[in-house]
Short mmCIF file of C-alpha atoms in Angstrom, two decimals:
data_model
loop_
_atom_site.label_atom_id
_atom_site.label_comp_id
_atom_site.label_asym_id
_atom_site.label_seq_id
_atom_site.Cartn_x
_atom_site.Cartn_y
_atom_site.Cartn_z
CA MET A 1 -26.00 3.28 -5.28
CA ALA A 2 -25.06 6.08 -7.63
CA GLY A 3 -24.21 9.28 -5.84
CA PHE A 4 -22.41 7.64 -2.89
CA GLU A 5 -19.20 6.67 -4.63
CA ASN A 6 -16.09 8.77 -4.31
CA TYR A 7 -14.82 8.37 -7.88
CA ALA A 8 -11.90 10.75 -7.39
CA GLN A 9 -10.59 8.69 -4.45
CA ASP A 10 -11.32 5.40 -6.24
CA THR A 11 -9.36 6.66 -9.24
CA ARG A 12 -6.37 7.62 -7.09
CA ASP A 13 -6.44 4.28 -5.27
CA ILE A 14 -6.66 2.22 -8.45
CA GLU A 15 -3.94 4.19 -10.17
CA LEU A 16 -1.60 3.84 -7.20
CA GLU A 17 -2.00 0.07 -7.36
CA ILE A 18 -1.53 0.10 -11.15
CA GLU A 19 1.69 2.07 -10.68
CA ARG A 20 2.91 -0.36 -8.01
CA ARG A 21 2.31 -3.37 -10.25
CA GLY A 22 3.98 -1.48 -13.09
CA VAL A 23 7.10 -0.99 -10.97
CA ALA A 24 7.13 -4.67 -10.00
CA LEU A 25 6.84 -5.65 -13.68
CA GLY A 26 9.24 -3.00 -15.01
CA ILE A 27 6.56 -1.28 -17.11
CA ASP A 28 7.49 2.01 -18.75
CA TRP A 29 4.12 3.72 -19.13
CA HIS A 30 5.62 6.05 -21.74
CA ASN A 31 6.63 3.12 -23.98
CA GLU A 32 3.52 2.72 -26.13
CA GLU A 33 4.67 -0.56 -27.67
CA GLN A 34 5.27 -2.14 -24.26
CA VAL A 35 1.95 -0.88 -22.85
CA ARG A 36 0.04 -2.05 -25.94
CA ALA A 37 1.59 -5.53 -25.58
CA LEU A 38 0.55 -5.58 -21.93
CA ALA A 39 -2.99 -4.49 -22.85
CA ARG A 40 -3.17 -7.16 -25.55
CA GLU A 41 -2.13 -9.77 -23.00
CA ALA A 42 -4.68 -8.46 -20.48
CA LEU A 43 -7.47 -8.86 -23.01
CA THR A 44 -6.46 -12.37 -24.04
CA TYR A 45 -5.12 -13.82 -20.77
CA PRO A 46 -6.14 -17.49 -20.54
CA ALA A 47 -8.24 -18.53 -17.55
CA SER A 48 -6.12 -21.67 -17.23
CA GLU A 49 -3.18 -19.51 -16.13
CA ILE A 50 -5.21 -18.21 -13.19
CA THR A 51 -5.80 -21.66 -11.74
CA MET A 52 -2.15 -22.59 -12.23
CA LEU A 53 -1.13 -19.72 -9.94
CA ALA A 54 -2.89 -21.41 -7.03
CA ASP A 55 -0.71 -24.50 -7.46
CA LYS A 56 2.67 -22.82 -7.89
CA PRO A 57 2.98 -19.14 -6.96
CA ASP A 58 4.86 -17.08 -9.52
CA TYR A 59 5.03 -13.54 -8.17
CA THR A 60 5.63 -11.94 -11.55
CA LYS A 61 2.55 -13.65 -12.98
CA LEU A 62 0.62 -12.78 -9.85
CA ALA A 63 1.56 -9.08 -10.19
CA LYS A 64 0.47 -9.20 -13.83
CA LEU A 65 -2.80 -10.90 -12.96
CA GLU A 66 -3.48 -8.29 -10.29
CA LEU A 67 -2.71 -5.58 -12.83
CA PHE A 68 -5.24 -7.10 -15.22
CA GLY A 69 -7.84 -7.10 -12.46
CA LEU A 70 -7.05 -3.45 -11.76
CA ALA A 71 -7.56 -2.71 -15.45
CA SER A 72 -11.06 -4.12 -15.14
CA LEU A 73 -11.72 -1.95 -12.08
CA MET A 74 -10.32 1.05 -13.90
CA LEU A 75 -12.60 0.61 -16.90
CA ARG A 76 -15.62 -0.09 -14.69
CA THR A 77 -14.94 3.04 -12.62
CA MET A 78 -14.70 5.11 -15.78
CA GLN A 79 -17.99 3.67 -17.06
CA GLU A 80 -19.90 4.07 -13.79
CA SER A 81 -18.67 7.59 -13.16
CA ALA A 82 -19.51 8.64 -16.73
CA GLU A 83 -23.05 7.37 -16.19
CA THR A 84 -23.36 9.80 -13.27
CA GLY A 85 -21.86 12.70 -15.22
CA PHE A 86 -18.36 12.55 -13.70
CA GLU A 87 -15.28 11.83 -15.82
CA SER A 88 -12.79 9.60 -14.00
CA HIS A 89 -9.22 9.53 -15.19
CA GLY A 90 -5.94 9.27 -13.44
CA GLY A 91 -2.42 10.22 -14.33
CA ASP A 92 0.12 8.90 -16.80
CA ALA A 93 -0.12 5.18 -15.99
CA TRP A 94 -3.93 5.22 -15.95
CA LYS A 95 -4.19 7.10 -19.23
CA ALA A 96 -1.52 5.06 -21.01
CA PHE A 97 -3.05 1.74 -19.95
CA ALA A 98 -6.62 2.85 -20.74
CA ARG A 99 -5.62 4.09 -24.22
CA ALA A 100 -3.79 0.84 -24.92
CA LEU A 101 -6.70 -1.29 -23.69
CA TRP A 102 -9.21 0.57 -25.89
CA ALA A 103 -6.87 0.41 -28.90
CA GLU A 104 -6.21 -3.31 -28.45
CA ARG A 105 -9.89 -4.04 -27.84
CA ARG A 106 -10.70 -2.52 -31.24
CA GLN A 107 -8.20 -4.93 -32.82
CA LEU A 108 -9.86 -8.05 -31.41
CA PRO A 109 -12.34 -9.96 -33.57
CA PRO A 110 -15.99 -9.60 -32.53
CA ALA A 111 -17.04 -12.05 -29.82
#
């Protein structure tokens, strides 16, 4: 369905939700060490934690899990838009989180 997506709007929507989760979690997007730690956790988050949330809601963990899902949407949007010749990128939170995710991904051992 390439050509029908509104990547600019998608980018704004995703970033707004990233910013909201960041506020809920107390994330300072200008603190590289904190954002890198968050990215590292996003890339290594155990699936067992996801199922535990269904049994006993923990709103901090839920906000973090939602943020990790948004990271996946963010990276997918960037990839899809690049394939159509459009560069998607948001503001400070988007850029900080994306940089940290790419940097931490390079640190992981090959799958």
